[in-house]
Short mmCIF file of C-alpha atoms in Angstrom, two decimals:
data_model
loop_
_atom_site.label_atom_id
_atom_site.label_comp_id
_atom_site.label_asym_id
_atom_site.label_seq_id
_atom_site.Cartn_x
_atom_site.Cartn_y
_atom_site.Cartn_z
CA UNK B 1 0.00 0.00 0.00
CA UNK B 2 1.60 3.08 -0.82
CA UNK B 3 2.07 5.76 1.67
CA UNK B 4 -1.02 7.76 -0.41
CA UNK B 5 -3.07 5.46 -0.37
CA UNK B 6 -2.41 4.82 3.60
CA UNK B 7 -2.91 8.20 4.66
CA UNK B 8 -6.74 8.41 2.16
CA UNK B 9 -7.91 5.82 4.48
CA UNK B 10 -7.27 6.98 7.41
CA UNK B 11 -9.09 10.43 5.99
CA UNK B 12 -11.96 8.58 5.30
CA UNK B 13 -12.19 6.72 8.20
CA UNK B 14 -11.88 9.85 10.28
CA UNK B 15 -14.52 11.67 8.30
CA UNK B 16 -16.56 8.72 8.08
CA UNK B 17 -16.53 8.96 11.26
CA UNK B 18 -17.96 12.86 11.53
CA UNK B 19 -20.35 11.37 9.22
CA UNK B 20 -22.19 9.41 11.55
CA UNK B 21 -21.79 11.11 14.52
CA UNK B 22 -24.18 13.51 12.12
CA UNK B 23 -26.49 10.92 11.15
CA UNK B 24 -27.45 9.11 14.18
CA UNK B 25 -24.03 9.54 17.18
CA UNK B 26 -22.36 7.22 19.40
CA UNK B 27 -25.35 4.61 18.67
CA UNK B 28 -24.63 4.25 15.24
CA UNK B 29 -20.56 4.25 15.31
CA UNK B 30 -18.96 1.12 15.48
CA UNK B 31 -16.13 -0.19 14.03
CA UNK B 32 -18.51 -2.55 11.31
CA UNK B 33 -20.13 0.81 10.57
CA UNK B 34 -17.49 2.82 10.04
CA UNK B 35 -15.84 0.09 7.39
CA UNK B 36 -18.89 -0.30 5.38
CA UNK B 37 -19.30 4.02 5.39
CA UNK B 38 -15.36 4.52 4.64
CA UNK B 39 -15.27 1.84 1.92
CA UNK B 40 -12.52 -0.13 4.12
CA UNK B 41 -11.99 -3.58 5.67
CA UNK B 42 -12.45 -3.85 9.69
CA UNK B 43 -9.06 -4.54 9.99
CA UNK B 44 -8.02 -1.10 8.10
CA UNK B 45 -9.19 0.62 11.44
CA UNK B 46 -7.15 -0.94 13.79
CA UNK B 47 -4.06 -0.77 11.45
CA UNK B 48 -4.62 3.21 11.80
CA UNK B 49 -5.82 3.10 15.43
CA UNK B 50 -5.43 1.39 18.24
CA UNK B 51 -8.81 1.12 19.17
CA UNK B 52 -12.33 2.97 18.59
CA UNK B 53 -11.26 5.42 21.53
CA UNK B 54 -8.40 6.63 19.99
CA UNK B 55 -10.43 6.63 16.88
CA UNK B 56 -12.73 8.85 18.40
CA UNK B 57 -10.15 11.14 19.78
CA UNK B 58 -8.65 11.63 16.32
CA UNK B 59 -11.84 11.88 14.85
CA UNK B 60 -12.83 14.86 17.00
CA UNK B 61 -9.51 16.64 16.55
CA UNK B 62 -9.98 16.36 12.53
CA UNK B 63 -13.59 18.06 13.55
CA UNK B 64 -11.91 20.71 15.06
CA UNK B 65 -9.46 21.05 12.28
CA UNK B 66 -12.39 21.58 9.91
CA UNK B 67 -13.92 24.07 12.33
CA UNK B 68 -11.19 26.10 12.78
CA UNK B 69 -10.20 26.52 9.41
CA UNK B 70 -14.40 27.40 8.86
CA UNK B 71 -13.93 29.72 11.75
CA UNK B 72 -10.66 31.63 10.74
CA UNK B 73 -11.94 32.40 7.00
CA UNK B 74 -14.82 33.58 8.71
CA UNK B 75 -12.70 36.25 10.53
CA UNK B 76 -10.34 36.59 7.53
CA UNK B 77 -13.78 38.03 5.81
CA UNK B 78 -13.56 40.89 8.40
CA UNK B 79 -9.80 42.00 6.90
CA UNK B 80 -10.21 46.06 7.22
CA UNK B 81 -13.77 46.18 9.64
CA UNK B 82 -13.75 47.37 12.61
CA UNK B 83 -17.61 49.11 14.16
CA UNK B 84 -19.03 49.91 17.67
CA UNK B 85 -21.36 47.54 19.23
CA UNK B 86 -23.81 48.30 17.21
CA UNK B 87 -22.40 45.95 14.62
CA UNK B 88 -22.21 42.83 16.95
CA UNK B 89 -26.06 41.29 17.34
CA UNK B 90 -26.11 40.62 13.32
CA UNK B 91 -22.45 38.93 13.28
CA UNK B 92 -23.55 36.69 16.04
CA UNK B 93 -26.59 35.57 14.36
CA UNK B 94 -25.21 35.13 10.84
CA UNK B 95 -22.56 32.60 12.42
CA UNK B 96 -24.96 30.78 14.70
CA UNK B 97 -26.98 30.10 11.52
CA UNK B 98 -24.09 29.58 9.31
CA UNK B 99 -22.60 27.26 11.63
CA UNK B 100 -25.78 25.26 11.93
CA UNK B 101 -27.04 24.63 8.34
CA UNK B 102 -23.52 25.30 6.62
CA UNK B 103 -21.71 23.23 8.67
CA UNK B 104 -24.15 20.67 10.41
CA UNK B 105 -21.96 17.70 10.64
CA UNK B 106 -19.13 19.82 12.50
CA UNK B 107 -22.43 21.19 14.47
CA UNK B 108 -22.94 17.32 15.46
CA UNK B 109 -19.56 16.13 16.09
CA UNK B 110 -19.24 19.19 18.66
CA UNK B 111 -22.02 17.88 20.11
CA UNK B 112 -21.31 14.43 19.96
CA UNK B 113 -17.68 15.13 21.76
CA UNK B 114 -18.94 16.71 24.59
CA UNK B 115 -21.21 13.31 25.28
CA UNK B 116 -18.02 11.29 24.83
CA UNK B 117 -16.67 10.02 28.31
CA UNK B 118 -13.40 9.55 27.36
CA UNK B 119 -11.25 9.65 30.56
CA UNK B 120 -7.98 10.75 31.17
CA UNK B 121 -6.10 13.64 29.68
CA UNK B 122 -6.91 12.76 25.86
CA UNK B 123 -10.74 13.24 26.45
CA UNK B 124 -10.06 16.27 28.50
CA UNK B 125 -8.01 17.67 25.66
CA UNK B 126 -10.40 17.23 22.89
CA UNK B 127 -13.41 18.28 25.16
CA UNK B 128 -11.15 21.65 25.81
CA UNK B 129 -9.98 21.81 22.09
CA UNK B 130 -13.68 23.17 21.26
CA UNK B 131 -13.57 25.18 23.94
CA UNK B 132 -10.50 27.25 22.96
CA UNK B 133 -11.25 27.12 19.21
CA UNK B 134 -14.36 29.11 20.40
CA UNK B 135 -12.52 31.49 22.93
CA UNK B 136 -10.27 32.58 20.21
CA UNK B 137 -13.00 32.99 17.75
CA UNK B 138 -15.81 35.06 19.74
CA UNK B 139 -12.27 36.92 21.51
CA UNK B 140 -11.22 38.47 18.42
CA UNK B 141 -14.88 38.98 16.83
CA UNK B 142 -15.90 40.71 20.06
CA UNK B 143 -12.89 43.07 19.86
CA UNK B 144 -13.45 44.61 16.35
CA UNK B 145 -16.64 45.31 17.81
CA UNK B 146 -15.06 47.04 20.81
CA UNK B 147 -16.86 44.27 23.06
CA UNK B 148 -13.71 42.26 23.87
CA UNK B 149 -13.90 42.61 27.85
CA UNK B 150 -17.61 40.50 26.72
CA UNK B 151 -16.16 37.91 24.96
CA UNK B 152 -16.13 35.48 27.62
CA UNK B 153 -20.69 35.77 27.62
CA UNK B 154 -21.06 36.01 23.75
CA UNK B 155 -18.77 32.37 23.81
CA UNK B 156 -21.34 31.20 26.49
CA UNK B 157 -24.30 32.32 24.88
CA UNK B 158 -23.02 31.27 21.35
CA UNK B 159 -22.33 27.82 22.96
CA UNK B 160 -25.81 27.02 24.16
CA UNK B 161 -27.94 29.31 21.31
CA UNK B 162 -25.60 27.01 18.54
CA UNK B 163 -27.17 24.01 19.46
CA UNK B 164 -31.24 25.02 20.23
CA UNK B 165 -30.52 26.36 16.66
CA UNK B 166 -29.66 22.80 15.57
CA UNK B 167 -33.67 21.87 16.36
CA UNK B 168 -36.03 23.30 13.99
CA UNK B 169 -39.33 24.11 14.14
CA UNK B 170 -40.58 26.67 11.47
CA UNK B 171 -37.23 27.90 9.58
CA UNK B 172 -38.52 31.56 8.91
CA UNK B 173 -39.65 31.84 12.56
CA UNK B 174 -36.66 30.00 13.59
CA UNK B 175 -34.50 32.40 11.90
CA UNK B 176 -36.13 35.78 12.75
CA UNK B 177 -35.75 34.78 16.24
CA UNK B 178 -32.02 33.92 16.25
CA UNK B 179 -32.16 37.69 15.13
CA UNK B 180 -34.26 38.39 18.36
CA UNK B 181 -32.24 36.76 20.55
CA UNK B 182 -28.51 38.33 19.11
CA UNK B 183 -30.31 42.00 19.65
CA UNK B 184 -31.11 41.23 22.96
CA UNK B 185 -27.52 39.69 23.69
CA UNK B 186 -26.14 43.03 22.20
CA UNK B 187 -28.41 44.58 24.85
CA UNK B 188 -27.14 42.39 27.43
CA UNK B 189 -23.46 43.20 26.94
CA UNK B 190 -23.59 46.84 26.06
CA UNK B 191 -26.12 47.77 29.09
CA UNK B 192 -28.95 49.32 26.52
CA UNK B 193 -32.62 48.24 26.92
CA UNK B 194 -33.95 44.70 26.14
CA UNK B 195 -35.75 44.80 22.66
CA UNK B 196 -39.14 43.62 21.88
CA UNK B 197 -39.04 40.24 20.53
CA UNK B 198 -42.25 39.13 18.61
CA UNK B 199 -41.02 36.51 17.24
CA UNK B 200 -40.33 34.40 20.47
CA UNK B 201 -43.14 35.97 21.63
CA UNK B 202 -45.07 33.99 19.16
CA UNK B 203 -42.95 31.13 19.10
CA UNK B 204 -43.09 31.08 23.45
CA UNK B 205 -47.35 31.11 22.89
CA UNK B 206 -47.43 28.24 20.37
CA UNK B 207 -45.29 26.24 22.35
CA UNK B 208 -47.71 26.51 25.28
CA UNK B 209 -50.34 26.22 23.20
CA UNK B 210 -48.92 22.50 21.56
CA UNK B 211 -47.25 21.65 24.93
CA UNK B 212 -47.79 17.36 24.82
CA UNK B 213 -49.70 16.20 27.33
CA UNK B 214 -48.09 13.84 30.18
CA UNK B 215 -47.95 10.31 29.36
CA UNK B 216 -49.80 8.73 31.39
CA UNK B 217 -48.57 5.65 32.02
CA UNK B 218 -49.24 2.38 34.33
CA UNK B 219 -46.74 2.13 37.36
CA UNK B 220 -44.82 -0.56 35.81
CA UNK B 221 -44.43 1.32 32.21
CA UNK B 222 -43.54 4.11 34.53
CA UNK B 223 -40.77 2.01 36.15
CA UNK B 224 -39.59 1.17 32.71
CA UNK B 225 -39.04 4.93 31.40
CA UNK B 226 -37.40 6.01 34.36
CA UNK B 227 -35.17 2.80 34.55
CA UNK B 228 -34.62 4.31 30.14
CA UNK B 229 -34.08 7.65 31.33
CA UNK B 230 -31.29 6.72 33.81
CA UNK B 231 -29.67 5.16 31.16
CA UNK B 232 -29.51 7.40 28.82
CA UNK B 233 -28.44 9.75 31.64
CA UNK B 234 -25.47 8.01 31.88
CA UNK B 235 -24.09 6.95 28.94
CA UNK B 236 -26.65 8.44 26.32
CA UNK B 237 -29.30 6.24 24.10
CA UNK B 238 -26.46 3.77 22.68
CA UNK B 239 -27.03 2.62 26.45
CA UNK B 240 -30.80 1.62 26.21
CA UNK B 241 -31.74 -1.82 25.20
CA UNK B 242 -34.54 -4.11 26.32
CA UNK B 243 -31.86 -6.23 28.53
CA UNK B 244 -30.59 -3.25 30.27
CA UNK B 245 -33.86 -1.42 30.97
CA UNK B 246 -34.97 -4.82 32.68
CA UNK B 247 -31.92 -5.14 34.83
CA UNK B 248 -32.45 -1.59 36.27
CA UNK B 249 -36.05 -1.40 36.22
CA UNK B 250 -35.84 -5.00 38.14
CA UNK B 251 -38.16 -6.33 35.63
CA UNK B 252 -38.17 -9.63 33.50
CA UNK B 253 -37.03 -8.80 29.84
CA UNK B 254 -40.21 -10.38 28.55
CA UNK B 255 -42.42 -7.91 30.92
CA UNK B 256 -40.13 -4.82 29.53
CA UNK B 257 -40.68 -6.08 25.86
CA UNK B 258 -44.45 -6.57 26.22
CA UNK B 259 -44.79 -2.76 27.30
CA UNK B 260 -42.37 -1.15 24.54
CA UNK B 261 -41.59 -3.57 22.05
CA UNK B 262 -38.97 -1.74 20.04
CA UNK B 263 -36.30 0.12 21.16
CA UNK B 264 -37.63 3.84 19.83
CA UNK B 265 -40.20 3.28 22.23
CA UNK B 266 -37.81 2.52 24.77
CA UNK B 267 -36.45 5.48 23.99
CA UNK B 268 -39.16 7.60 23.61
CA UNK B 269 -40.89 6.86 26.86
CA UNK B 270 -37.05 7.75 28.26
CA UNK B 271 -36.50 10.90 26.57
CA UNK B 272 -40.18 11.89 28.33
CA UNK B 273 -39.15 11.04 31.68
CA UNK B 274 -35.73 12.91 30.55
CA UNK B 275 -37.70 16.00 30.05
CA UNK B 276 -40.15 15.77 33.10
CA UNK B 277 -37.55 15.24 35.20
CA UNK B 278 -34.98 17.80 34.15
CA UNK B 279 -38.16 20.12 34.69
CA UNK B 280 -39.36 19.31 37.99
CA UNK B 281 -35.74 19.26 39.58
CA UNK B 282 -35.17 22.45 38.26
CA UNK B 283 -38.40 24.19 39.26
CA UNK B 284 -37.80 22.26 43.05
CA UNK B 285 -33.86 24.01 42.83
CA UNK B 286 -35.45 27.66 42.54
CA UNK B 287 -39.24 26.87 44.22
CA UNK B 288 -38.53 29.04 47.15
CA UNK B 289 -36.67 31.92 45.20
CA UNK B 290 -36.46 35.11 47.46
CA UNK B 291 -34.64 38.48 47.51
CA UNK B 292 -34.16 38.11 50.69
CA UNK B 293 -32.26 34.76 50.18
CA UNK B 294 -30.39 35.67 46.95
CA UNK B 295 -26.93 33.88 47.62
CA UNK B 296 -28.20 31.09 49.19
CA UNK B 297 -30.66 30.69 45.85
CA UNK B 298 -27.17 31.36 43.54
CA UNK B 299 -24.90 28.49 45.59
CA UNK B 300 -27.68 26.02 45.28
CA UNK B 301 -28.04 26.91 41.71
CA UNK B 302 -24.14 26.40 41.07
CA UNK B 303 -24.30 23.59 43.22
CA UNK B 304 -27.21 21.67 41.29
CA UNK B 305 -25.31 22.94 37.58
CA UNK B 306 -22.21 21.28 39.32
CA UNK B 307 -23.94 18.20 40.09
CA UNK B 308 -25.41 18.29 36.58
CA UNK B 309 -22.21 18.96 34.70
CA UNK B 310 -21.79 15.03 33.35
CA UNK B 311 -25.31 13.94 33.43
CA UNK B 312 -25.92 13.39 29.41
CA UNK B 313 -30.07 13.06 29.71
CA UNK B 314 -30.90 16.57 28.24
CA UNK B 315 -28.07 16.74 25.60
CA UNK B 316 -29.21 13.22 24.40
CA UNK B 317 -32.53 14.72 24.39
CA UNK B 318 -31.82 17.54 22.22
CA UNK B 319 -29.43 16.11 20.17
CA UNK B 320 -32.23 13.28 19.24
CA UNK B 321 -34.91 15.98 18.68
CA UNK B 322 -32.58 17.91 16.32
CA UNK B 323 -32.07 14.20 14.36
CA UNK B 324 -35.33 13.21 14.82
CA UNK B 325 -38.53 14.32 13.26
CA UNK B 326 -41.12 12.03 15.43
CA UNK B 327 -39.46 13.92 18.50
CA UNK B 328 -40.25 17.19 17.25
CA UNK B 329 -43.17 17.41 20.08
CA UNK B 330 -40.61 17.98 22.58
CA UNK B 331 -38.76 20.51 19.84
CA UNK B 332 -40.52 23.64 20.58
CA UNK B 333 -41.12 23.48 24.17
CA UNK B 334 -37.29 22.84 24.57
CA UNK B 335 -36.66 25.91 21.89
CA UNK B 336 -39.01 28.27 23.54
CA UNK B 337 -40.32 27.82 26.77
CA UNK B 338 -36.62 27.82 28.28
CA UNK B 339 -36.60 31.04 30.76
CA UNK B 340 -39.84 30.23 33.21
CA UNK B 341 -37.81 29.27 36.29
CA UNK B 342 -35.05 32.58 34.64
CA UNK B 343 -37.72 35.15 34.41
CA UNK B 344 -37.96 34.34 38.70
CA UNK B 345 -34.37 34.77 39.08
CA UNK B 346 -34.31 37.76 36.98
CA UNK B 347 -37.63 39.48 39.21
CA UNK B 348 -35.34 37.74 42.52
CA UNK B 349 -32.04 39.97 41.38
CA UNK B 350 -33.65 42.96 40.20
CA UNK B 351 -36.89 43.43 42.51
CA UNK B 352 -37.15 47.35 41.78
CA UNK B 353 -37.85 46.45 37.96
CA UNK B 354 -40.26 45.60 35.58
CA UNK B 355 -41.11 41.87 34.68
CA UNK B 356 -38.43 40.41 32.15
CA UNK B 357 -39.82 39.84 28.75
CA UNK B 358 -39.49 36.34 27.33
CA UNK B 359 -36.55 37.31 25.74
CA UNK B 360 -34.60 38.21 28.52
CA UNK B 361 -35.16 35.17 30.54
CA UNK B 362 -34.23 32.98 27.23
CA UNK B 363 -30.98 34.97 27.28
CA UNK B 364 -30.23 33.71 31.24
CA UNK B 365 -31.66 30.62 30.62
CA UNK B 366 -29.40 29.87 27.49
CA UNK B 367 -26.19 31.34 29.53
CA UNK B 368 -26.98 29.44 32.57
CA UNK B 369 -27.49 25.88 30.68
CA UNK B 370 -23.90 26.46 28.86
CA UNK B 371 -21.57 26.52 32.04
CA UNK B 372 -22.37 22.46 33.06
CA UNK B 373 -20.96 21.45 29.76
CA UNK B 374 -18.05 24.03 30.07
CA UNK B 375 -17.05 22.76 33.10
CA UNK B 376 -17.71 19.33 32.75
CA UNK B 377 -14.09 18.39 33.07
CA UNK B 378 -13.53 20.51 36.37
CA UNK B 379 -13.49 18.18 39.94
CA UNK B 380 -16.71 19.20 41.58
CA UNK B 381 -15.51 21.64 43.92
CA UNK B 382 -13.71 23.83 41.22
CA UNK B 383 -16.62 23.35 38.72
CA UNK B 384 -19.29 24.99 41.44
CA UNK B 385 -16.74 27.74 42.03
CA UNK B 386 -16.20 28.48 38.97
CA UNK B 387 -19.70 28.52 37.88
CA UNK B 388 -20.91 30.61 40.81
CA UNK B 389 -17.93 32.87 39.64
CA UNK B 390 -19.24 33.15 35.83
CA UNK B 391 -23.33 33.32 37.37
CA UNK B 392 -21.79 36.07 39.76
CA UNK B 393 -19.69 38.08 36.50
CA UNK B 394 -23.14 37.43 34.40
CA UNK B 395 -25.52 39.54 37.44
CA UNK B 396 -22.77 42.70 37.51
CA UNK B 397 -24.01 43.38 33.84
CA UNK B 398 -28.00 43.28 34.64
#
């Protein structure tokens, strides 16, 4: 094999790889898979690679080789510009939506890394290889537009925003909302008055309006998704099978098959209790919010996003929806109706002021679900810290 032919291989297994992270993540990449997408024999991938971790690794670093070079011709475009503020809110949305639809399967594999529980310093590395592709990026975007001392909350905000973007609902809505939300961070970070926002308005009403009803479900179906749920809590959907959900739920495999015979609706009756759960632990975090009890509200807050930081339940979640069109019911209520328990710690900060709109809690509730995943690889101790630090840094600007 000649040394050309070697190193096409080991291309296509690596973007092979991106590939499927794209079309269906960690379930659907195995080493069989990856032959039959990269035209190669099983044994081509462990002549490159010493096993599907290292694959993995590699794989993500060739992501973030494709990102950055996407991300430095997007600067190179701004050769000669330099505005006020003012200029800011449009950039941000053009590259969230660029990003998204122009570059989807980098979009996924972003994704897809941060779920990977790769241990040791390689998986910290390419976790933190994202994070400073982005910190250089938004860094020297923010200072042509004389916002670099903001940097630091347009990365946040563009790191959570990216990926509700990657779930869509109605594109034109979709998109004049992104537009909504990068006025209001412009607001946010230059101390000016929160626009109107119709758009999420209307969006925020028709997701109440199609909210799905609550399963309801017999105790031993209800068993079953919350044994699924766990699961994919801790190690994402690749971990739910019928076998599994039966050990955990203590439940024959013949009783668990009866109730959900196929593994979507194994998953689907997990990705429910997913969502109801995520909701009700938040609203029980924040259910006796107080002015009068502000920090102990913010450390229990950065204590629960601590906590929180490797659980993979919600990221599964939105990372099927965004895949998935039959999940699409849970699309628009995780799009818009983020900010209910935000808009109380917004009226809890700022008691002497008027009610937040929609769009203002979005904006907290989008920078406050960004700093688990960012400090995911922190021990426990320093990941609270810090994120009581950034939830402290975020408060001086309201």
């Amino acid at each position: 094999m000649t040394l050309e032919s070697k190193l096409s291989s080991y291309n296509r297994i690596l973007d092979s790889t991106i590939e499927l992270w794209e079309a269906g993540g960690a379930e659907l990449v195995s080493a069989r898979q990856v032959s039959t997408n990269a035209s190669v024999p099983v044994s081509s991938i462990y002549h490159h690679f010493q096993s599907l971790e290292q694959l993995f690794v590699l794989a993500q670093e060739q992501a973030q080789a494709y990102a950055r070079k996407w991300s430095e011709e997007r600067l190179d475009q701004l050769t000669g510009f330099s505005a006020g503020p003012q200029a800011f809110a449009a950039f941000f949305a053009a590259t969230i939506d660029d990003w998204v639809h122009q570059q989807r399967r980098l979009a996924f594999a972003w994704r897809e890394g941060q779920m990977l529980r790769i241990d040791g310093e390689p998986g910290v590395q390419m976790r933190r290889g994202w994070q400073r592709l982005w910190t250089a990026f938004w860094q020297e975007a923010c200072d042509r537009c004389g916002l670099g001392d903001r940097a630091w909350i347009a990365e946040r905000l563009f790191e959570n925003e990216s990926f509700a973007h990657m779930i869509d609902w109605r594109r034109a809505i979709d998109r004049a909302g992104l537009d909504e939300f990068a006025r209001g961070v412009s607001a946010w970070m230059t101390g000016e008055p929160m626009p109107p926002a119709p758009w999420r308005d209307f969006a925020h009403a028709e997701a109440l309006r199609a909210a799905p009803v609550v399963p309801s479900h017999d105790a031993t179906t209800s068993r079953i998704a919350a044994a699924a749920a766990a699961l994919i809590e801790e190690s994402g959907p690749s971990g739910v099978t019928h076998r599994a959900v039966a050990e955990r739920a203590d439940l024959t495999l013949g009783v668990v098959s009866h109730k959900l015979r196929t593994k979507a609706e194994l998953l689907q009756a997990g990705f429910e209790a997913v969502y109801l759960g995520s909701v009700t632990r938040l609203r029980e975090q924040t259910s006796t919010i107080s002015p009068t009890q502000a920090n102990a509200t913010l450390d229990g807050l950065a204590n629960f996003m601590s906590e929180a930081s490797r659980s993979q339940g919600v990221h599964a979640l939105l990372l099927a929806v965004a895949r998935d069109a039959s999940l699409r019911t849970f699309g628009l209520q995780l799009r818009y109706l983020r900010g209910t328990t935000s808009q109380s710690l917004l009226t809890m900060l700022r008691p002497d002021r008027a009610t937040p709109n929609h769009l203002e809690a979005a904006l907290l509730s989008s920078f406050l679900s960004s700093l688990p995943r960012f400090h995911a690889d922190d021990e426990p101790g320093n990941a609270r810290a810090r994120i009581r630090q950034a939830i402290d840094g975020m408060i001086s600007l309201l």
